[in-house]
């Protein structure tokens, strides 16, 4: 009996009511599904594409590791043909088609099934998109399912073509590790891009903060939340693989899984550091905004204080009394104006000495 975690499932087997399964929202329509196989051992490597009719009765060469990669999850008959050939459980096919799964690991008698995510970061919009990567690991084969073609696995293919000794001499378990490691490298690339954007935001906030900067901070915080939701379950998956209770990984591969787990820990710590930085940027923005408001209030206060003596003098001479100094003096009006100006100039000098007239003040 397969060991399986029960989660809330969104059934979209046909994908007819879900545009995200039919079309890439950020680009052109997804290409048709295709099957690409690589069979290798220490001596040679064979690479070719397979049709749906060929995969049903296809057999890998003896003594070779078989890696079957399927691009696209829309061709239901093709996926069903792959599932029949490798005797995949119907629930596995359902998980492949439901592309909003969290990273997880399911154990079946003849294979392991795991899911993870691949992220793409857009520096222009400061947003992240993702696709689901599904893997089924057997004793002599590895199946991978991608929503669309991408270069995430190309470094592993290049290592196979160049005859990288350890990869070519190992089984499908090490190939599975190598693919997971390549995905983790993509995670760190996304993390580096986010960190660079956070540093640029910090410089902008210190120079001239704007409401757009606040929106960008919120976008980056949302991206870090998405990454964290993907990496934390992946750590659980790697923990299960390291325990190797199923026996699908050789003792030689387990140490590499531990190293990969350490990478996820480092990624999580770096992600938390960026989240703390973004929280600090939020504080900087609010402090800068408060400082700008204080400067504007101070400017208004200075203007109001300059007019207060003039208002007082005008109020005194406007009182309804018959006998007042300068009231009947022909130059009384000009003396009052001169008094107002002198007091205003004196106040300006005081404000200038206290640096209330400058927009920036030394600490």
Coordinates of C-alpha atoms in Angstrom, one line a residue:
X1 CA 0.0 0.0 0.0
X2 CA 1.4 3.4 -0.9
X3 CA 2.1 5.9 1.8
X4 CA 0.4 9.1 1.1
X5 CA -0.4 12.4 2.8
X6 CA -4.0 13.5 2.5
X7 CA -4.3 17.0 1.3
X8 CA -7.1 19.1 -0.2
X9 CA -7.1 18.4 -3.9
X10 CA -8.3 20.6 -6.8
X11 CA -9.3 18.2 -9.5
X12 CA -8.4 19.6 -13.0
X13 CA -7.7 16.5 -14.9
X14 CA -8.9 17.9 -18.3
X15 CA -7.8 21.5 -17.6
X16 CA -10.7 22.9 -19.7
X17 CA -11.8 25.3 -17.0
X18 CA -8.4 26.5 -16.0
X19 CA -6.6 28.8 -18.5
X20 CA -3.4 28.5 -16.5
X21 CA -3.1 24.9 -17.7
X22 CA -3.6 25.9 -21.3
X23 CA -1.6 29.0 -21.7
X24 CA 1.3 30.7 -20.1
X25 CA -0.1 34.0 -18.7
X26 CA 3.3 35.7 -19.0
X27 CA 4.0 34.6 -22.6
X28 CA 2.9 32.7 -25.7
X29 CA 0.9 29.5 -25.6
X30 CA 2.7 26.5 -24.2
X31 CA 4.2 24.1 -26.7
X32 CA 2.9 20.7 -27.3
X33 CA 3.9 17.9 -24.9
X34 CA 6.9 15.8 -25.9
X35 CA 8.9 12.9 -24.5
X36 CA 12.7 13.1 -24.4
X37 CA 14.7 10.1 -23.3
X38 CA 18.4 9.8 -22.2
X39 CA 19.9 6.4 -21.6
X40 CA 23.4 6.2 -20.3
X41 CA 26.1 4.3 -18.5
X42 CA 29.8 4.8 -17.9
X43 CA 30.6 3.9 -21.6
X44 CA 27.9 5.6 -23.8
X45 CA 24.9 7.8 -23.8
X46 CA 21.8 7.6 -26.1
X47 CA 19.5 10.6 -26.5
X48 CA 16.3 10.8 -28.6
X49 CA 12.6 11.8 -28.6
X50 CA 9.8 9.3 -28.2
X51 CA 6.3 9.4 -29.5
X52 CA 3.2 8.3 -27.5
X53 CA 3.1 5.0 -29.6
X54 CA 6.8 4.3 -29.0
X55 CA 6.8 4.8 -25.2
X56 CA 4.1 2.2 -24.6
X57 CA 6.4 -0.7 -25.5
X58 CA 9.7 1.0 -25.1
X59 CA 12.5 -0.8 -23.2
X60 CA 15.8 0.8 -22.1
X61 CA 19.0 -0.8 -23.2
X62 CA 20.3 -3.3 -20.7
X63 CA 22.8 -1.9 -18.2
X64 CA 21.7 1.7 -18.8
X65 CA 20.0 4.3 -16.6
X66 CA 16.9 5.7 -18.3
X67 CA 15.8 9.3 -17.8
X68 CA 12.5 10.2 -19.4
X69 CA 11.6 13.9 -19.4
X70 CA 8.1 15.0 -20.4
X71 CA 7.5 18.6 -21.4
X72 CA 4.0 19.8 -20.9
X73 CA 1.1 18.3 -18.9
X74 CA -1.8 19.0 -21.2
X75 CA -1.6 16.0 -23.4
X76 CA -3.6 13.6 -21.3
X77 CA -3.3 10.6 -23.6
X78 CA 0.5 11.0 -23.7
X79 CA 0.7 11.2 -19.9
X80 CA -1.5 8.2 -19.6
X81 CA 0.7 6.3 -22.0
X82 CA 3.8 7.1 -19.8
X83 CA 1.8 6.1 -16.7
X84 CA 0.8 2.7 -18.2
X85 CA 4.4 2.0 -19.4
X86 CA 5.9 2.6 -15.9
X87 CA 2.8 1.4 -13.9
X88 CA 2.2 4.8 -12.2
X89 CA -0.6 5.0 -9.7
X90 CA -3.7 7.0 -11.0
X91 CA -3.1 9.4 -8.0
X92 CA 0.4 10.1 -9.3
X93 CA -1.1 11.1 -12.7
X94 CA -3.6 13.3 -10.8
X95 CA -0.8 15.0 -8.9
X96 CA 1.1 15.7 -12.1
X97 CA -2.0 17.4 -13.6
X98 CA -2.7 19.4 -10.5
X99 CA 0.1 22.0 -10.9
X100 CA -0.5 23.9 -7.6
X101 CA 0.8 21.2 -5.3
X102 CA 3.2 21.9 -2.5
X103 CA 6.5 20.0 -2.5
X104 CA 5.9 16.5 -1.1
X105 CA 7.1 12.9 -1.2
X106 CA 4.9 9.8 -1.7
X107 CA 6.3 6.3 -1.4
X108 CA 5.1 3.5 -3.6
X109 CA 6.3 -0.1 -3.7
X110 CA 8.2 0.2 -7.0
X111 CA 9.1 3.9 -7.1
X112 CA 9.2 7.2 -5.2
X113 CA 7.1 10.2 -6.4
X114 CA 8.1 13.7 -5.4
X115 CA 7.1 17.2 -6.4
X116 CA 8.8 20.5 -6.1
X117 CA 8.7 23.9 -7.8
X118 CA 10.8 25.9 -10.2
X119 CA 10.7 29.7 -9.8
X120 CA 11.2 32.5 -12.4
X121 CA 11.9 36.0 -11.1
X122 CA 10.9 39.1 -13.1
X123 CA 13.1 42.1 -12.0
X124 CA 10.9 44.6 -13.9
X125 CA 7.7 43.8 -12.0
X126 CA 9.5 42.4 -8.9
X127 CA 7.3 39.3 -9.0
X128 CA 7.8 35.6 -9.2
X129 CA 6.1 32.9 -11.2
X130 CA 6.6 29.2 -10.8
X131 CA 6.0 25.8 -12.4
X132 CA 5.6 22.4 -10.9
X133 CA 8.3 19.8 -11.3
X134 CA 7.3 16.2 -10.7
X135 CA 9.7 13.2 -10.4
X136 CA 9.2 9.5 -10.2
X137 CA 12.3 7.5 -9.2
X138 CA 12.4 3.8 -9.9
X139 CA 15.2 1.3 -9.4
X140 CA 16.6 1.8 -13.0
X141 CA 14.8 4.8 -14.3
X142 CA 13.8 8.4 -13.5
X143 CA 10.8 10.2 -14.9
X144 CA 10.5 14.0 -14.8
X145 CA 7.5 16.1 -15.7
X146 CA 7.7 19.8 -16.5
X147 CA 4.9 22.2 -17.4
X148 CA 7.0 23.8 -20.1
X149 CA 10.5 23.4 -21.6
X150 CA 13.2 25.3 -19.5
X151 CA 16.9 25.3 -19.2
X152 CA 16.9 24.3 -15.5
X153 CA 18.0 20.7 -16.3
X154 CA 20.4 21.6 -19.1
X155 CA 23.5 21.7 -16.8
X156 CA 22.8 18.1 -15.9
X157 CA 22.3 17.1 -19.5
X158 CA 25.6 18.8 -20.3
X159 CA 27.4 16.9 -17.6
X160 CA 26.0 13.6 -19.0
X161 CA 27.2 14.5 -22.5
X162 CA 30.6 15.4 -21.3
X163 CA 30.9 12.1 -19.5
X164 CA 31.1 13.4 -15.9
X165 CA 32.4 10.4 -14.1
X166 CA 30.3 10.3 -11.0
X167 CA 27.0 11.0 -12.7
X168 CA 27.6 8.6 -15.6
X169 CA 28.7 5.8 -13.2
X170 CA 25.9 6.2 -10.7
X171 CA 22.3 5.1 -10.8
X172 CA 19.1 7.1 -11.2
X173 CA 19.1 8.0 -7.5
X174 CA 22.2 10.2 -8.1
X175 CA 20.6 11.7 -11.2
X176 CA 17.6 12.6 -9.0
X177 CA 19.9 14.3 -6.6
X178 CA 21.7 16.2 -9.4
X179 CA 18.3 17.5 -10.8
X180 CA 17.2 18.6 -7.3
X181 CA 20.6 20.3 -6.9
X182 CA 20.2 22.2 -10.2
X183 CA 16.8 23.4 -9.0
X184 CA 18.3 24.6 -5.8
X185 CA 20.9 26.6 -7.8
X186 CA 18.0 28.3 -9.5
X187 CA 16.5 29.1 -6.1
X188 CA 19.8 30.8 -5.2
X189 CA 19.8 32.8 -8.5
X190 CA 16.3 34.1 -7.6
X191 CA 17.5 34.9 -4.1
X192 CA 20.5 36.9 -5.4
X193 CA 18.2 38.9 -7.8
X194 CA 15.8 39.7 -4.9
X195 CA 18.8 40.7 -2.7
X196 CA 20.0 43.1 -5.4
X197 CA 16.6 44.7 -5.8
X198 CA 16.4 45.1 -2.0
X199 CA 19.8 46.9 -2.0
X200 CA 18.6 49.2 -4.8
X201 CA 15.4 50.0 -2.8
X202 CA 17.5 50.8 0.2
X203 CA 19.6 53.3 -1.8
X204 CA 16.4 54.9 -3.2
X205 CA 14.8 55.2 0.2
X206 CA 17.8 56.9 1.7
X207 CA 17.9 59.3 -1.2
X208 CA 14.3 60.2 -2.1
X209 CA 11.6 57.8 -0.9
X210 CA 8.4 57.6 -2.9
X211 CA 5.1 55.6 -2.6
X212 CA 6.3 53.3 -5.4
X213 CA 9.1 52.2 -3.2
X214 CA 6.6 51.1 -0.6
X215 CA 4.8 49.1 -3.2
X216 CA 8.0 47.4 -4.3
X217 CA 8.8 46.5 -0.7
X218 CA 5.4 44.8 -0.4
X219 CA 6.0 43.0 -3.7
X220 CA 9.4 41.7 -2.5
X221 CA 8.0 40.6 0.8
X222 CA 5.3 38.6 -1.1
X223 CA 8.0 37.0 -3.2
X224 CA 9.9 35.9 -0.1
X225 CA 6.7 34.4 1.3
X226 CA 6.2 32.4 -1.8
X227 CA 9.7 31.1 -1.8
X228 CA 9.5 30.2 1.9
X229 CA 6.3 28.2 1.3
X230 CA 8.1 26.2 -1.3
X231 CA 11.4 25.6 0.5
X232 CA 10.1 24.5 3.9
X233 CA 8.2 21.5 2.5
X234 CA 11.2 20.7 0.4
X235 CA 13.3 20.4 3.6
X236 CA 10.8 17.8 4.8
X237 CA 11.1 15.9 1.5
X238 CA 14.9 15.9 1.7
X239 CA 14.7 14.7 5.4
X240 CA 12.6 11.7 4.2
X241 CA 15.1 11.0 1.4
X242 CA 18.0 11.1 3.8
X243 CA 16.4 8.6 6.2
X244 CA 16.2 6.4 3.1
X245 CA 13.6 4.1 4.7
X246 CA 12.5 3.1 1.2
X247 CA 15.9 2.1 0.0
X248 CA 15.8 3.9 -3.3
X249 CA 19.0 5.8 -2.6
X250 CA 22.4 4.2 -2.4
X251 CA 24.6 4.8 0.7
X252 CA 27.0 6.7 -1.7
X253 CA 24.2 9.2 -2.6
X254 CA 22.8 9.9 0.8
X255 CA 25.7 12.2 1.8
X256 CA 25.0 14.4 -1.2
X257 CA 21.4 14.6 -0.1
X258 CA 22.6 15.8 3.3
X259 CA 24.7 18.5 1.5
X260 CA 21.6 19.5 -0.5
X261 CA 19.6 19.7 2.8
X262 CA 22.3 22.0 4.2
X263 CA 21.8 24.2 1.1
X264 CA 18.1 24.5 1.8
X265 CA 18.9 25.5 5.4
X266 CA 21.3 28.2 4.1
X267 CA 18.7 29.3 1.6
X268 CA 16.1 29.6 4.3
X269 CA 18.5 31.6 6.6
X270 CA 19.4 33.9 3.7
X271 CA 15.7 34.3 2.9
X272 CA 14.9 35.3 6.5
X273 CA 17.8 37.8 6.4
X274 CA 16.2 39.4 3.3
X275 CA 12.8 39.5 5.0
X276 CA 14.4 41.3 8.0
X277 CA 16.1 43.7 5.5
X278 CA 12.7 44.4 3.9
X279 CA 11.1 45.0 7.3
X280 CA 14.0 47.4 8.0
X281 CA 13.3 49.2 4.7
X282 CA 9.7 49.5 5.7
X283 CA 10.8 51.2 8.9
X284 CA 13.2 53.5 6.9
X285 CA 10.3 54.5 4.6
X286 CA 8.0 55.3 7.5
X287 CA 10.7 57.2 9.3
X288 CA 11.5 59.2 6.1
X289 CA 7.9 59.9 5.5
X290 CA 7.5 61.1 9.1
X291 CA 10.6 63.3 8.7
X292 CA 9.2 64.9 5.5
X293 CA 5.9 65.6 7.3
X294 CA 7.8 67.2 10.2
X295 CA 9.8 69.4 7.8
X296 CA 6.6 70.6 6.1
X297 CA 4.9 71.2 9.4
X298 CA 8.0 73.1 10.6
X299 CA 8.0 75.3 7.5
X300 CA 4.3 76.1 8.0
X301 CA 5.1 76.9 11.7
X302 CA 7.9 79.3 10.7
X303 CA 5.6 81.1 8.3
X304 CA 2.9 81.4 10.9
X305 CA 5.3 82.6 13.6
X306 CA 6.6 85.3 11.2
X307 CA 3.1 86.7 10.8
X308 CA 2.2 86.6 14.5
X309 CA 4.1 89.8 15.5
X310 CA 2.5 91.6 12.5
X311 CA -0.9 90.4 13.5
X312 CA -0.3 91.5 17.1
X313 CA 0.8 95.0 16.1
X314 CA -2.0 95.4 13.7
X315 CA -4.5 94.3 16.4
X316 CA -3.1 96.7 18.9
X317 CA -3.3 99.7 16.5
X318 CA -6.7 98.6 15.4
X319 CA -8.2 98.9 18.9
X320 CA -11.0 101.5 19.2
X321 CA -9.2 104.1 21.4
X322 CA -8.9 107.8 20.8
X323 CA -5.5 108.3 22.5
X324 CA -2.8 106.0 21.2
X325 CA 0.9 106.5 20.3
X326 CA 1.5 107.3 16.6
X327 CA -2.3 107.3 16.0
X328 CA -2.3 110.8 14.7
X329 CA 1.3 110.8 13.5
X330 CA 1.5 111.2 9.7
X331 CA 4.3 108.6 9.7
X332 CA 2.7 106.2 12.2
X333 CA 1.7 103.7 9.5
X334 CA 5.2 103.4 8.2
X335 CA 6.6 103.1 11.7
X336 CA 4.2 100.2 12.3
X337 CA 5.3 98.5 9.1
X338 CA 9.0 99.1 9.9
X339 CA 8.4 97.5 13.3
X340 CA 6.8 94.5 11.7
X341 CA 9.7 94.0 9.3
X342 CA 12.3 94.4 12.0
X343 CA 10.7 91.8 14.2
X344 CA 10.3 89.4 11.2
X345 CA 14.0 89.9 10.3
X346 CA 15.0 89.2 13.9
X347 CA 12.9 86.1 14.0
X348 CA 14.4 84.9 10.7
X349 CA 17.9 85.3 12.2
X350 CA 16.9 83.3 15.2
X351 CA 15.4 80.6 13.0
X352 CA 18.5 80.6 10.8
X353 CA 20.9 80.2 13.8
X354 CA 18.9 77.3 15.0
X355 CA 18.9 75.8 11.5
X356 CA 15.1 75.7 11.3
X357 CA 15.2 77.1 7.7
X358 CA 17.3 74.3 6.2
X359 CA 15.6 71.1 4.8
X360 CA 18.3 68.9 6.3
X361 CA 19.8 69.2 9.7
X362 CA 23.0 67.7 11.0
X363 CA 22.5 65.2 13.8

